[in-house]
Amino acid sequence: MHKAIAGIPEECLFSAPYLHCEDNLTVQTVVGVYEWERKAERPLILSLQLVSAQPLYLTRTLIENQLMIWISPCRYRLLETLAEYLTQRMFAQWNCSRIVLEVEKPGAMCDLARVGIRITRHIDRSQND
């Protein structure tokens, strides 16, 4: 019996054996519901896991650059909305079948805490084969 990798269910590993992970990617953007949050760009810290049936040939630099392109025009109020937008862009750009995306916002609670979310999304690429 095979062990699951990084929380990926065993059944996913047989059809999608490639895993690409990047942690602590920092991007600057405006995101928040309060007016003071929307006055200037602040850092977000992203971590992601991409699962695919074939190698993605992604580098940290390529991912960071693409995230900056996608995020720079965004002015979302909620981290959840930004995360959904990013996963859809990743599915469209990169041939992955599963994405785990963590988005953290340091200093979101008056510089006392870091808030964040983690979402997992799947897409069935077997119909495209």
JSON list of C-alpha atoms in Angstrom, two decimals:
[
{"chain": "A", "resi": 1, "resn": "MET", "atom": "CA", "xyz": [0.00, 0.00, 0.00]},
{"chain": "A", "resi": 2, "resn": "HIS", "atom": "CA", "xyz": [1.31, 3.46, -0.94]},
{"chain": "A", "resi": 3, "resn": "LYS", "atom": "CA", "xyz": [1.36, 6.37, 1.48]},
{"chain": "A", "resi": 4, "resn": "ALA", "atom": "CA", "xyz": [-0.38, 9.62, 0.64]},
{"chain": "A", "resi": 5, "resn": "ILE", "atom": "CA", "xyz": [1.99, 12.49, -0.17]},
{"chain": "A", "resi": 6, "resn": "ALA", "atom": "CA", "xyz": [1.42, 15.87, 1.45]},
{"chain": "A", "resi": 7, "resn": "GLY", "atom": "CA", "xyz": [-2.20, 15.08, 2.22]},
{"chain": "A", "resi": 8, "resn": "ILE", "atom": "CA", "xyz": [-2.98, 13.96, -1.32]},
{"chain": "A", "resi": 9, "resn": "PRO", "atom": "CA", "xyz": [-5.38, 11.00, -1.31]},
{"chain": "A", "resi": 10, "resn": "GLU", "atom": "CA", "xyz": [-3.85, 7.76, -2.55]},
{"chain": "A", "resi": 11, "resn": "GLU", "atom": "CA", "xyz": [-6.31, 7.47, -5.43]},
{"chain": "A", "resi": 12, "resn": "CYS", "atom": "CA", "xyz": [-5.11, 10.82, -6.81]},
{"chain": "A", "resi": 13, "resn": "LEU", "atom": "CA", "xyz": [-1.52, 9.66, -6.91]},
{"chain": "A", "resi": 14, "resn": "PHE", "atom": "CA", "xyz": [-2.21, 6.88, -9.41]},
{"chain": "A", "resi": 15, "resn": "SER", "atom": "CA", "xyz": [-3.74, 9.18, -12.00]},
{"chain": "A", "resi": 16, "resn": "ALA", "atom": "CA", "xyz": [-1.69, 12.28, -11.17]},
{"chain": "A", "resi": 17, "resn": "PRO", "atom": "CA", "xyz": [1.79, 11.34, -9.96]},
{"chain": "A", "resi": 18, "resn": "TYR", "atom": "CA", "xyz": [3.54, 14.71, -10.28]},
{"chain": "A", "resi": 19, "resn": "LEU", "atom": "CA", "xyz": [3.54, 17.12, -7.37]},
{"chain": "A", "resi": 20, "resn": "HIS", "atom": "CA", "xyz": [5.00, 20.62, -7.46]},
{"chain": "A", "resi": 21, "resn": "CYS", "atom": "CA", "xyz": [5.11, 22.60, -4.20]},
{"chain": "A", "resi": 22, "resn": "GLU", "atom": "CA", "xyz": [6.14, 26.17, -3.48]},
{"chain": "A", "resi": 23, "resn": "ASP", "atom": "CA", "xyz": [5.99, 27.76, -0.05]},
{"chain": "A", "resi": 24, "resn": "ASN", "atom": "CA", "xyz": [6.21, 31.35, 1.16]},
{"chain": "A", "resi": 25, "resn": "LEU", "atom": "CA", "xyz": [5.74, 33.15, -2.15]},
{"chain": "A", "resi": 26, "resn": "THR", "atom": "CA", "xyz": [5.32, 36.84, -1.36]},
{"chain": "A", "resi": 27, "resn": "VAL", "atom": "CA", "xyz": [3.22, 39.14, -3.55]},
{"chain": "A", "resi": 28, "resn": "GLN", "atom": "CA", "xyz": [1.99, 42.69, -3.05]},
{"chain": "A", "resi": 29, "resn": "THR", "atom": "CA", "xyz": [-1.64, 43.63, -3.62]},
{"chain": "A", "resi": 30, "resn": "VAL", "atom": "CA", "xyz": [-4.64, 45.48, -2.24]},
{"chain": "A", "resi": 31, "resn": "VAL", "atom": "CA", "xyz": [-7.08, 43.15, -0.52]},
{"chain": "A", "resi": 32, "resn": "GLY", "atom": "CA", "xyz": [-9.43, 43.81, 2.37]},
{"chain": "A", "resi": 33, "resn": "VAL", "atom": "CA", "xyz": [-12.86, 44.99, 3.40]},
{"chain": "A", "resi": 34, "resn": "TYR", "atom": "CA", "xyz": [-11.83, 47.96, 5.52]},
{"chain": "A", "resi": 35, "resn": "GLU", "atom": "CA", "xyz": [-10.93, 51.33, 3.97]},
{"chain": "A", "resi": 36, "resn": "TRP", "atom": "CA", "xyz": [-7.52, 51.42, 5.68]},
{"chain": "A", "resi": 37, "resn": "GLU", "atom": "CA", "xyz": [-6.69, 48.05, 4.05]},
{"chain": "A", "resi": 38, "resn": "ARG", "atom": "CA", "xyz": [-7.49, 49.43, 0.61]},
{"chain": "A", "resi": 39, "resn": "LYS", "atom": "CA", "xyz": [-5.19, 52.47, 0.70]},
{"chain": "A", "resi": 40, "resn": "ALA", "atom": "CA", "xyz": [-1.92, 50.70, -0.12]},
{"chain": "A", "resi": 41, "resn": "GLU", "atom": "CA", "xyz": [-0.58, 47.39, -1.29]},
{"chain": "A", "resi": 42, "resn": "ARG", "atom": "CA", "xyz": [0.35, 44.94, 1.43]},
{"chain": "A", "resi": 43, "resn": "PRO", "atom": "CA", "xyz": [2.10, 41.59, 1.27]},
{"chain": "A", "resi": 44, "resn": "LEU", "atom": "CA", "xyz": [0.34, 38.28, 0.91]},
{"chain": "A", "resi": 45, "resn": "ILE", "atom": "CA", "xyz": [2.14, 35.00, 1.47]},
{"chain": "A", "resi": 46, "resn": "LEU", "atom": "CA", "xyz": [1.09, 32.15, -0.78]},
{"chain": "A", "resi": 47, "resn": "SER", "atom": "CA", "xyz": [1.91, 28.47, -0.67]},
{"chain": "A", "resi": 48, "resn": "LEU", "atom": "CA", "xyz": [0.71, 26.02, -3.27]},
{"chain": "A", "resi": 49, "resn": "GLN", "atom": "CA", "xyz": [0.69, 22.38, -4.26]},
{"chain": "A", "resi": 50, "resn": "LEU", "atom": "CA", "xyz": [0.03, 21.51, -7.87]},
{"chain": "A", "resi": 51, "resn": "VAL", "atom": "CA", "xyz": [-0.74, 17.93, -8.89]},
{"chain": "A", "resi": 52, "resn": "SER", "atom": "CA", "xyz": [-0.64, 16.86, -12.53]},
{"chain": "A", "resi": 53, "resn": "ALA", "atom": "CA", "xyz": [-0.46, 13.78, -14.71]},
{"chain": "A", "resi": 54, "resn": "GLN", "atom": "CA", "xyz": [2.76, 15.01, -16.33]},
{"chain": "A", "resi": 55, "resn": "PRO", "atom": "CA", "xyz": [5.65, 17.24, -15.26]},
{"chain": "A", "resi": 56, "resn": "LEU", "atom": "CA", "xyz": [4.75, 20.93, -15.18]},
{"chain": "A", "resi": 57, "resn": "TYR", "atom": "CA", "xyz": [8.30, 22.25, -15.60]},
{"chain": "A", "resi": 58, "resn": "LEU", "atom": "CA", "xyz": [7.56, 25.23, -13.38]},
{"chain": "A", "resi": 59, "resn": "THR", "atom": "CA", "xyz": [10.15, 27.14, -11.43]},
{"chain": "A", "resi": 60, "resn": "ARG", "atom": "CA", "xyz": [9.67, 29.31, -8.38]},
{"chain": "A", "resi": 61, "resn": "THR", "atom": "CA", "xyz": [10.60, 32.40, -10.41]},
{"chain": "A", "resi": 62, "resn": "LEU", "atom": "CA", "xyz": [8.13, 31.57, -13.18]},
{"chain": "A", "resi": 63, "resn": "ILE", "atom": "CA", "xyz": [5.34, 31.01, -10.63]},
{"chain": "A", "resi": 64, "resn": "GLU", "atom": "CA", "xyz": [6.14, 34.24, -8.75]},
{"chain": "A", "resi": 65, "resn": "ASN", "atom": "CA", "xyz": [6.19, 36.24, -11.98]},
{"chain": "A", "resi": 66, "resn": "GLN", "atom": "CA", "xyz": [2.90, 34.76, -13.18]},
{"chain": "A", "resi": 67, "resn": "LEU", "atom": "CA", "xyz": [1.25, 35.38, -9.81]},
{"chain": "A", "resi": 68, "resn": "MET", "atom": "CA", "xyz": [2.35, 39.02, -9.92]},
{"chain": "A", "resi": 69, "resn": "ILE", "atom": "CA", "xyz": [0.84, 39.42, -13.40]},
{"chain": "A", "resi": 70, "resn": "TRP", "atom": "CA", "xyz": [-2.45, 37.89, -12.27]},
{"chain": "A", "resi": 71, "resn": "ILE", "atom": "CA", "xyz": [-2.63, 39.70, -8.93]},
{"chain": "A", "resi": 72, "resn": "SER", "atom": "CA", "xyz": [-1.43, 43.20, -9.87]},
{"chain": "A", "resi": 73, "resn": "PRO", "atom": "CA", "xyz": [-4.77, 44.45, -11.31]},
{"chain": "A", "resi": 74, "resn": "CYS", "atom": "CA", "xyz": [-6.85, 42.76, -8.56]},
{"chain": "A", "resi": 75, "resn": "ARG", "atom": "CA", "xyz": [-8.55, 44.69, -5.79]},
{"chain": "A", "resi": 76, "resn": "TYR", "atom": "CA", "xyz": [-10.54, 41.98, -4.07]},
{"chain": "A", "resi": 77, "resn": "ARG", "atom": "CA", "xyz": [-12.15, 42.49, -0.70]},
{"chain": "A", "resi": 78, "resn": "LEU", "atom": "CA", "xyz": [-11.95, 38.84, 0.42]},
{"chain": "A", "resi": 79, "resn": "LEU", "atom": "CA", "xyz": [-9.03, 36.42, 0.44]},
{"chain": "A", "resi": 80, "resn": "GLU", "atom": "CA", "xyz": [-11.49, 33.69, -0.56]},
{"chain": "A", "resi": 81, "resn": "THR", "atom": "CA", "xyz": [-12.39, 35.50, -3.79]},
{"chain": "A", "resi": 82, "resn": "LEU", "atom": "CA", "xyz": [-8.73, 36.10, -4.62]},
{"chain": "A", "resi": 83, "resn": "ALA", "atom": "CA", "xyz": [-7.91, 32.43, -3.97]},
{"chain": "A", "resi": 84, "resn": "GLU", "atom": "CA", "xyz": [-10.74, 31.25, -6.24]},
{"chain": "A", "resi": 85, "resn": "TYR", "atom": "CA", "xyz": [-9.58, 33.60, -8.99]},
{"chain": "A", "resi": 86, "resn": "LEU", "atom": "CA", "xyz": [-5.99, 32.36, -8.70]},
{"chain": "A", "resi": 87, "resn": "THR", "atom": "CA", "xyz": [-6.91, 28.67, -8.79]},
{"chain": "A", "resi": 88, "resn": "GLN", "atom": "CA", "xyz": [-8.97, 29.22, -11.93]},
{"chain": "A", "resi": 89, "resn": "ARG", "atom": "CA", "xyz": [-6.04, 31.02, -13.58]},
{"chain": "A", "resi": 90, "resn": "MET", "atom": "CA", "xyz": [-3.67, 28.20, -12.56]},
{"chain": "A", "resi": 91, "resn": "PHE", "atom": "CA", "xyz": [-6.00, 25.55, -14.02]},
{"chain": "A", "resi": 92, "resn": "ALA", "atom": "CA", "xyz": [-6.21, 27.53, -17.27]},
{"chain": "A", "resi": 93, "resn": "GLN", "atom": "CA", "xyz": [-2.46, 28.22, -17.53]},
{"chain": "A", "resi": 94, "resn": "TRP", "atom": "CA", "xyz": [-0.93, 25.05, -16.13]},
{"chain": "A", "resi": 95, "resn": "ASN", "atom": "CA", "xyz": [-2.07, 21.51, -16.88]},
{"chain": "A", "resi": 96, "resn": "CYS", "atom": "CA", "xyz": [-2.72, 20.52, -13.26]},
{"chain": "A", "resi": 97, "resn": "SER", "atom": "CA", "xyz": [-5.62, 18.49, -11.93]},
{"chain": "A", "resi": 98, "resn": "ARG", "atom": "CA", "xyz": [-5.49, 19.49, -8.26]},
{"chain": "A", "resi": 99, "resn": "ILE", "atom": "CA", "xyz": [-4.47, 22.69, -6.51]},
{"chain": "A", "resi": 100, "resn": "VAL", "atom": "CA", "xyz": [-4.04, 23.37, -2.82]},
{"chain": "A", "resi": 101, "resn": "LEU", "atom": "CA", "xyz": [-3.58, 27.10, -2.28]},
{"chain": "A", "resi": 102, "resn": "GLU", "atom": "CA", "xyz": [-2.88, 28.84, 1.01]},
{"chain": "A", "resi": 103, "resn": "VAL", "atom": "CA", "xyz": [-3.12, 32.62, 1.19]},
{"chain": "A", "resi": 104, "resn": "GLU", "atom": "CA", "xyz": [-1.99, 34.41, 4.33]},
{"chain": "A", "resi": 105, "resn": "LYS", "atom": "CA", "xyz": [-2.28, 38.08, 5.12]},
{"chain": "A", "resi": 106, "resn": "PRO", "atom": "CA", "xyz": [0.28, 39.19, 7.71]},
{"chain": "A", "resi": 107, "resn": "GLY", "atom": "CA", "xyz": [-0.75, 42.04, 9.97]},
{"chain": "A", "resi": 108, "resn": "ALA", "atom": "CA", "xyz": [-4.41, 41.77, 9.02]},
{"chain": "A", "resi": 109, "resn": "MET", "atom": "CA", "xyz": [-5.56, 42.21, 12.60]},
{"chain": "A", "resi": 110, "resn": "CYS", "atom": "CA", "xyz": [-3.82, 45.47, 13.52]},
{"chain": "A", "resi": 111, "resn": "ASP", "atom": "CA", "xyz": [-0.35, 43.98, 13.12]},
{"chain": "A", "resi": 112, "resn": "LEU", "atom": "CA", "xyz": [-1.08, 41.41, 15.84]},
{"chain": "A", "resi": 113, "resn": "ALA", "atom": "CA", "xyz": [-1.90, 38.36, 13.76]},
{"chain": "A", "resi": 114, "resn": "ARG", "atom": "CA", "xyz": [-1.82, 36.70, 10.42]},
{"chain": "A", "resi": 115, "resn": "VAL", "atom": "CA", "xyz": [-5.07, 35.53, 8.89]},
{"chain": "A", "resi": 116, "resn": "GLY", "atom": "CA", "xyz": [-5.39, 33.19, 5.99]},
{"chain": "A", "resi": 117, "resn": "ILE", "atom": "CA", "xyz": [-7.29, 30.56, 4.11]},
{"chain": "A", "resi": 118, "resn": "ARG", "atom": "CA", "xyz": [-6.55, 27.25, 2.46]},
{"chain": "A", "resi": 119, "resn": "ILE", "atom": "CA", "xyz": [-8.57, 25.93, -0.45]},
{"chain": "A", "resi": 120, "resn": "THR", "atom": "CA", "xyz": [-8.33, 22.72, -2.43]},
{"chain": "A", "resi": 121, "resn": "ARG", "atom": "CA", "xyz": [-9.74, 22.49, -5.93]},
{"chain": "A", "resi": 122, "resn": "HIS", "atom": "CA", "xyz": [-9.88, 19.63, -8.45]},
{"chain": "A", "resi": 123, "resn": "ILE", "atom": "CA", "xyz": [-10.56, 19.51, -12.15]},
{"chain": "A", "resi": 124, "resn": "ASP", "atom": "CA", "xyz": [-11.20, 16.37, -14.22]},
{"chain": "A", "resi": 125, "resn": "ARG", "atom": "CA", "xyz": [-8.70, 16.42, -17.06]},
{"chain": "A", "resi": 126, "resn": "SER", "atom": "CA", "xyz": [-9.38, 12.81, -18.13]},
{"chain": "A", "resi": 127, "resn": "GLN", "atom": "CA", "xyz": [-11.96, 14.03, -20.66]},
{"chain": "A", "resi": 128, "resn": "ASN", "atom": "CA", "xyz": [-9.23, 16.06, -22.41]},
{"chain": "A", "resi": 129, "resn": "ASP", "atom": "CA", "xyz": [-7.08, 12.99, -23.14]}
]
